[in-house]
PDB file of C-alpha atoms in Angstrom:
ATOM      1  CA  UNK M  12      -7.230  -8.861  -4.761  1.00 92.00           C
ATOM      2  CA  UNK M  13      -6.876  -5.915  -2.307  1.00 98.00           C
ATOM      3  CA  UNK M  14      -4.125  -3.415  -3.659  1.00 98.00           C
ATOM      4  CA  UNK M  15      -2.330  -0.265  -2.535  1.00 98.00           C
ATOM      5  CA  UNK M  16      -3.197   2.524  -5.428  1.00 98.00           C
ATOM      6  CA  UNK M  17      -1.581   5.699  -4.512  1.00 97.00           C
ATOM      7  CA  UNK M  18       0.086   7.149  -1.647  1.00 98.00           C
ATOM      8  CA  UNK M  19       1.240  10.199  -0.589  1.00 93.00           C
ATOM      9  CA  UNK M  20       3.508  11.916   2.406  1.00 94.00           C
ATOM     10  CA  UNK M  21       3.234  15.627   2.075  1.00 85.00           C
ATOM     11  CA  UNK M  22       5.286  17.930   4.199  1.00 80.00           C
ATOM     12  CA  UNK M  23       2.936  20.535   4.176  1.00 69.00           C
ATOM     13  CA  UNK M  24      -0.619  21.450   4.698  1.00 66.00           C
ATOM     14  CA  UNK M  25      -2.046  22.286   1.315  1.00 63.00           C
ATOM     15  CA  UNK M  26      -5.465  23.112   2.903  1.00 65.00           C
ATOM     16  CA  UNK M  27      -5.045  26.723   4.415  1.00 65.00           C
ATOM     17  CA  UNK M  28      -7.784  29.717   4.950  1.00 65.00           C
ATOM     18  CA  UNK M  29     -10.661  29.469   3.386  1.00 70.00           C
ATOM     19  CA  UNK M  30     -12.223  26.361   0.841  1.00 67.00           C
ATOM     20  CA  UNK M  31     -13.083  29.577  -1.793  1.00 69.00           C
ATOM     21  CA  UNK M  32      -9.504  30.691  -1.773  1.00 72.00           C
ATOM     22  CA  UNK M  33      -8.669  27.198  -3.350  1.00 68.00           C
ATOM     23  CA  UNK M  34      -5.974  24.960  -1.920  1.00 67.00           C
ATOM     24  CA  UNK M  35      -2.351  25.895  -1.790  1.00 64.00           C
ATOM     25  CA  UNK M  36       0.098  24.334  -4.672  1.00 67.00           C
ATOM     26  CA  UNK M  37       1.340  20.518  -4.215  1.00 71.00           C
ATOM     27  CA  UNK M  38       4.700  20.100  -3.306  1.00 74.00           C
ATOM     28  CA  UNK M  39       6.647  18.050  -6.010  1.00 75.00           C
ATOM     29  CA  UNK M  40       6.613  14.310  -4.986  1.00 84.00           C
ATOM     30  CA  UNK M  41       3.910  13.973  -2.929  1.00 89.00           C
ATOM     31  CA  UNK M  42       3.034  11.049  -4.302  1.00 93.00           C
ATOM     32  CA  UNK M  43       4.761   8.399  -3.983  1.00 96.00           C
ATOM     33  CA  UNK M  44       5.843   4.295  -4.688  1.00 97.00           C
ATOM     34  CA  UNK M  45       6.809   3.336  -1.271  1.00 98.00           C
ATOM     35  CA  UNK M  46       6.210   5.168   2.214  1.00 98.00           C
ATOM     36  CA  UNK M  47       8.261   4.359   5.414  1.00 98.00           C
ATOM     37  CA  UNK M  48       6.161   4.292   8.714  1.00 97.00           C
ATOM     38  CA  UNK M  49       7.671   4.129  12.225  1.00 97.00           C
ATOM     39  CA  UNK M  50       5.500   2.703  15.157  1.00 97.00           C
ATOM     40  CA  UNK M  51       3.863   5.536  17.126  1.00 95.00           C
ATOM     41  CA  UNK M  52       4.815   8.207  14.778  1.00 96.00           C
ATOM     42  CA  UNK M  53       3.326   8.181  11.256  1.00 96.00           C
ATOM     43  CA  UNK M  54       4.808   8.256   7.460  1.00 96.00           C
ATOM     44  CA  UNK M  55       8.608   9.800   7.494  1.00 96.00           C
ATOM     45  CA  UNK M  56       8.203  12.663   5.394  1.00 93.00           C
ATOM     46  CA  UNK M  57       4.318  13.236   6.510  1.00 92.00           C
ATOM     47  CA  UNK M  58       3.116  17.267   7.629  1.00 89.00           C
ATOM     48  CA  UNK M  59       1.626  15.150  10.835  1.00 89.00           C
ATOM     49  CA  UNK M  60       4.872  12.527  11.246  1.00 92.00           C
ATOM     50  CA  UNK M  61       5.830  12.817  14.818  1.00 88.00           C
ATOM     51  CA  UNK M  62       3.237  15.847  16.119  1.00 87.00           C
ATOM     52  CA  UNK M  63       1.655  14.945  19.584  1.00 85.00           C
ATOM     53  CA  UNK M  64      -2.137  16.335  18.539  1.00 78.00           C
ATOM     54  CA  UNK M  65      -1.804  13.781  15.482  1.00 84.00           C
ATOM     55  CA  UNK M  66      -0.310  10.569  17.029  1.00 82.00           C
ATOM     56  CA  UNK M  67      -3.521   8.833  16.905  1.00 88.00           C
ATOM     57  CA  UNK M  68      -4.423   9.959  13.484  1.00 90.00           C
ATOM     58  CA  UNK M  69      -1.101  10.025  11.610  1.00 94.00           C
ATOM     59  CA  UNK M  70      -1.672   7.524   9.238  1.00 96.00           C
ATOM     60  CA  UNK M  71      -5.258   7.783   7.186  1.00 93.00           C
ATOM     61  CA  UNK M  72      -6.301   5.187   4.749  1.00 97.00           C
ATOM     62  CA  UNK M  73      -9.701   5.690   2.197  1.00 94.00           C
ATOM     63  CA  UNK M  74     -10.740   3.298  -0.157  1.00 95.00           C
ATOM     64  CA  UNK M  75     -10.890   4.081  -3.844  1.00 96.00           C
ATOM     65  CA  UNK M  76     -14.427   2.517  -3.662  1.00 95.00           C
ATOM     66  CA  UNK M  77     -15.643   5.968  -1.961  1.00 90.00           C
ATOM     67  CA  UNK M  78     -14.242   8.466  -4.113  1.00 90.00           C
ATOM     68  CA  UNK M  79     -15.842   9.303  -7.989  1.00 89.00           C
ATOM     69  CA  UNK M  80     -13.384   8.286 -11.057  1.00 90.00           C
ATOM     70  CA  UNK M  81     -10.620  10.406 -11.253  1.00 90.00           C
ATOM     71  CA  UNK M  82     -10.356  11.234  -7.769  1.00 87.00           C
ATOM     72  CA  UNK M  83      -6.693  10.781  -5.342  1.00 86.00           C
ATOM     73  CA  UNK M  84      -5.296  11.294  -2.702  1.00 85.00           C
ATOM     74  CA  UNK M  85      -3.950  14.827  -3.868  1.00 83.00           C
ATOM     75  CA  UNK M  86      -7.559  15.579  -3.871  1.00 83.00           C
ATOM     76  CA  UNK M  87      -8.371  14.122  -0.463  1.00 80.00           C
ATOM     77  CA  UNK M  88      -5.444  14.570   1.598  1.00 82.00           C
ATOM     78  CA  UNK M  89      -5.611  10.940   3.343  1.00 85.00           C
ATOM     79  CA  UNK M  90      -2.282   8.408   2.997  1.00 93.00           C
ATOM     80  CA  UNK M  91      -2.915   5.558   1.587  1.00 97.00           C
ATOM     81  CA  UNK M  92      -5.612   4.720  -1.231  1.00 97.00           C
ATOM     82  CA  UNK M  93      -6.794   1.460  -1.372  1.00 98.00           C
ATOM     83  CA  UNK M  94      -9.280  -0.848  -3.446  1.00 98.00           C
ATOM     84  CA  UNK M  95     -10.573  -4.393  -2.479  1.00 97.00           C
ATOM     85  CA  UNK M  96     -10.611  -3.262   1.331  1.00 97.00           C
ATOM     86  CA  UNK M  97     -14.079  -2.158   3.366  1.00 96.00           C
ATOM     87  CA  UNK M  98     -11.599   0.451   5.554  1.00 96.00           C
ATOM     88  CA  UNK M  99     -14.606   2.465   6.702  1.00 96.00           C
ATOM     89  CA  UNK M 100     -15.761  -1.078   8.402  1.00 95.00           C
ATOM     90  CA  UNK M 101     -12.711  -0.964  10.627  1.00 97.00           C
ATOM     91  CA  UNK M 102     -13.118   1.335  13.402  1.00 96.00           C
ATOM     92  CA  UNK M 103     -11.652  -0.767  16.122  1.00 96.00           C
ATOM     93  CA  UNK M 104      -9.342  -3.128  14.892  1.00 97.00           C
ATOM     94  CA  UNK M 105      -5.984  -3.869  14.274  1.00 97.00           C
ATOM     95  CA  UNK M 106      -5.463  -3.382  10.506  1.00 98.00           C
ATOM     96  CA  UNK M 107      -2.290  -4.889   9.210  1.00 98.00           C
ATOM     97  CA  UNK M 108      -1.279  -4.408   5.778  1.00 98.00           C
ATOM     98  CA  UNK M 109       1.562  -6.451   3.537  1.00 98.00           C
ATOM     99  CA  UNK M 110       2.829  -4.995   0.272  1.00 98.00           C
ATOM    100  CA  UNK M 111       5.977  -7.355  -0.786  1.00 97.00           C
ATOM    101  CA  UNK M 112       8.141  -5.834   2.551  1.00 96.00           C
ATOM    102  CA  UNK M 113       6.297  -7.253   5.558  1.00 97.00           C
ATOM    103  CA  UNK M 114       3.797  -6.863   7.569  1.00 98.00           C
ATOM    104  CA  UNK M 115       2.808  -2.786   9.032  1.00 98.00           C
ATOM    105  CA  UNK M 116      -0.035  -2.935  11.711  1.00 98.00           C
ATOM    106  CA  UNK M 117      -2.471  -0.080  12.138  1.00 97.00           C
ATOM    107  CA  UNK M 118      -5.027   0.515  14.717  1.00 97.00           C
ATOM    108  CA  UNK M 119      -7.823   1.987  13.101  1.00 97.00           C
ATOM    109  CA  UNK M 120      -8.630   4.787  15.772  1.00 96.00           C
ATOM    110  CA  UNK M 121     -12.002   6.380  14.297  1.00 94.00           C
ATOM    111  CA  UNK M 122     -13.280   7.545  11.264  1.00 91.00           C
ATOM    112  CA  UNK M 123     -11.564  10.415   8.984  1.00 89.00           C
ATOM    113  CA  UNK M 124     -14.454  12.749   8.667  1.00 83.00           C
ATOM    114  CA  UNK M 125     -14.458  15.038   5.398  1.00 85.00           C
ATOM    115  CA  UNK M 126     -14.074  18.931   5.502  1.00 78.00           C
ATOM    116  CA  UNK M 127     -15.473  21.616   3.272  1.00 74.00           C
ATOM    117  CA  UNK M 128     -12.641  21.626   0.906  1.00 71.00           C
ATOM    118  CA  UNK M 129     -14.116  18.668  -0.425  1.00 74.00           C
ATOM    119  CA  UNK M 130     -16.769  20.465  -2.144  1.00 75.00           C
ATOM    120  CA  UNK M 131     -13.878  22.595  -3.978  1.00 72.00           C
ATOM    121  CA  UNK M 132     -11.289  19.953  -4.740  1.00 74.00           C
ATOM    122  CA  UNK M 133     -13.212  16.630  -5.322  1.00 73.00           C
ATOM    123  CA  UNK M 134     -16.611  18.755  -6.585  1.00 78.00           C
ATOM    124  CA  UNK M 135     -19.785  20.196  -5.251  1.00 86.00           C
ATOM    125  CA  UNK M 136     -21.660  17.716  -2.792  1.00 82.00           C
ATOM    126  CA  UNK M 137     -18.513  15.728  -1.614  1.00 76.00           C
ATOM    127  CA  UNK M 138     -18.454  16.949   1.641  1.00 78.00           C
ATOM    128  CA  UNK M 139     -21.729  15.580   2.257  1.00 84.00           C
ATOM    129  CA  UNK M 140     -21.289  12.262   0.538  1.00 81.00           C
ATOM    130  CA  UNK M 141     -17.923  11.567   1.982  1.00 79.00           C
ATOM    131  CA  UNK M 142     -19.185  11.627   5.733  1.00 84.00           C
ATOM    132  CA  UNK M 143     -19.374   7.986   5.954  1.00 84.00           C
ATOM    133  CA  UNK M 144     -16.650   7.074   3.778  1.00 82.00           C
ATOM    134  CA  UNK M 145     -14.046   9.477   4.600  1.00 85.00           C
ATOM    135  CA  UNK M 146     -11.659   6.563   5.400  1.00 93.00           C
ATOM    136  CA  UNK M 147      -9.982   5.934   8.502  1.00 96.00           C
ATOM    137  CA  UNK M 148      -7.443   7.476  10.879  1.00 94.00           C
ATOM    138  CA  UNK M 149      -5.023   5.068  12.423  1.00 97.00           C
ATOM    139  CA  UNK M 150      -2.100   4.591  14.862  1.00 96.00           C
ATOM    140  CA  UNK M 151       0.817   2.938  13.136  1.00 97.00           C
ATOM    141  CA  UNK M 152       2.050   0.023  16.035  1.00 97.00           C
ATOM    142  CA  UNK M 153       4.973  -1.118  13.883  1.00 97.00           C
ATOM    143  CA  UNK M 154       7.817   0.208  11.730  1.00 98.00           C
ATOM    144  CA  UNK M 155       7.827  -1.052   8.201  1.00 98.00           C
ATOM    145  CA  UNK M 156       7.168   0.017   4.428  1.00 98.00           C
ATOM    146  CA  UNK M 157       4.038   0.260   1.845  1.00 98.00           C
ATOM    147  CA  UNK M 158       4.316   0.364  -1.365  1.00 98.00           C
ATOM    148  CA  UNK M 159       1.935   0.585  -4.517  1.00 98.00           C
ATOM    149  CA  UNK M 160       0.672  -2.413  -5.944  1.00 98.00           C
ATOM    150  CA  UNK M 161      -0.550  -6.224  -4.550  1.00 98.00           C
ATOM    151  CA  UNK M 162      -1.655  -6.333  -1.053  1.00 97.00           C
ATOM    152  CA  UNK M 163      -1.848  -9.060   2.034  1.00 98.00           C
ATOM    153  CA  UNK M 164      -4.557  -7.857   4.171  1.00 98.00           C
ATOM    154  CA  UNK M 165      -5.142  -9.148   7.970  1.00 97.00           C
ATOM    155  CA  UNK M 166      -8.173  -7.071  10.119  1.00 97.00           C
ATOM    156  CA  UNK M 167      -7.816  -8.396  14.340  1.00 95.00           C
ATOM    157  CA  UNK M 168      -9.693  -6.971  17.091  1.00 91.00           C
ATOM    158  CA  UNK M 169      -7.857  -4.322  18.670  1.00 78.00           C
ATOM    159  CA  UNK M 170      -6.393  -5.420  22.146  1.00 78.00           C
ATOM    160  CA  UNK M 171      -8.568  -3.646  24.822  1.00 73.00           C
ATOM    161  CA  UNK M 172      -6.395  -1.571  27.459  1.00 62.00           C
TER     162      UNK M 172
END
């Protein structure tokens, strides 16, 4: 059964300067039980919730599938961590997701290519194996909540404009 693991809404940008310099501390509570999303914006509490240059990307989802054991999102820096879902299989639908508080709809925009700072906070050679399953960045087209644990999954074709 498809399942939420982790998620996380960070309000800042823990990847600054260079990947040698190391990433900057985590906030506290960056990690989370339950994330609120509003349509068009992102996650409430997010560095990229309501930012123009992000609206399209403001909600990324990776599966736990792609990452080595021991790996989360603190070390990737995407949303939502799933198992049981193909995400990086996506590109172009409508991905909506049900964790106990209704359904939240996501179109999955493109994928959510991997930067350097892989290589420092996941290990040497991540960069390079994540380029194909870096997850996906999404538009969020509905308001709801996600939480950690059991998971409805529905994947659409996304509406052509």
């Amino acid at each position: 059964m498809p399942r939420i693991v982790e998620l996380l809404a960070s309000p800042v940008h823990r990847f600054l300067g260079r990947p040698a310099d190391g990433p900057a501390p985590a906030p506290p509570g960056e990690l989370v039980d339950v994330v609120r999303i509003r349509a068009g914006l992102g996650i409430v509490g997010d560095r990229y919730f309501g930012q123009a240059a992000h609206r399209d990307a403001s909600v990324t989802v990776i599966a736990q599938e792609s990452l080595p054991p021991g790996v989360g999102l603190a070390e990737v820096r995407r949303n939502v961590l799933t198992t049981g879902i193909a995400v990086d299989e996506l590109i172009g639908t409508v991905l909506t997701l049900d964790s106990g508080d209704g359904p939240v709809s996501l179109r999955v925009n493109r994928a959510a290519r991997p930067c350097a700072w892989m290589d420092v906070t996941v290990g040497p050679g991540a960069w390079k194996a994540l380029r194909t399953t870096g997850g996906i960045r999404c538009t969020p087209l509905t308001d709801g909540s996600l939480r950690v644990g059991p998971l409805e999954v529905v994947v659409e074709r996304a509406p052509t404009s």
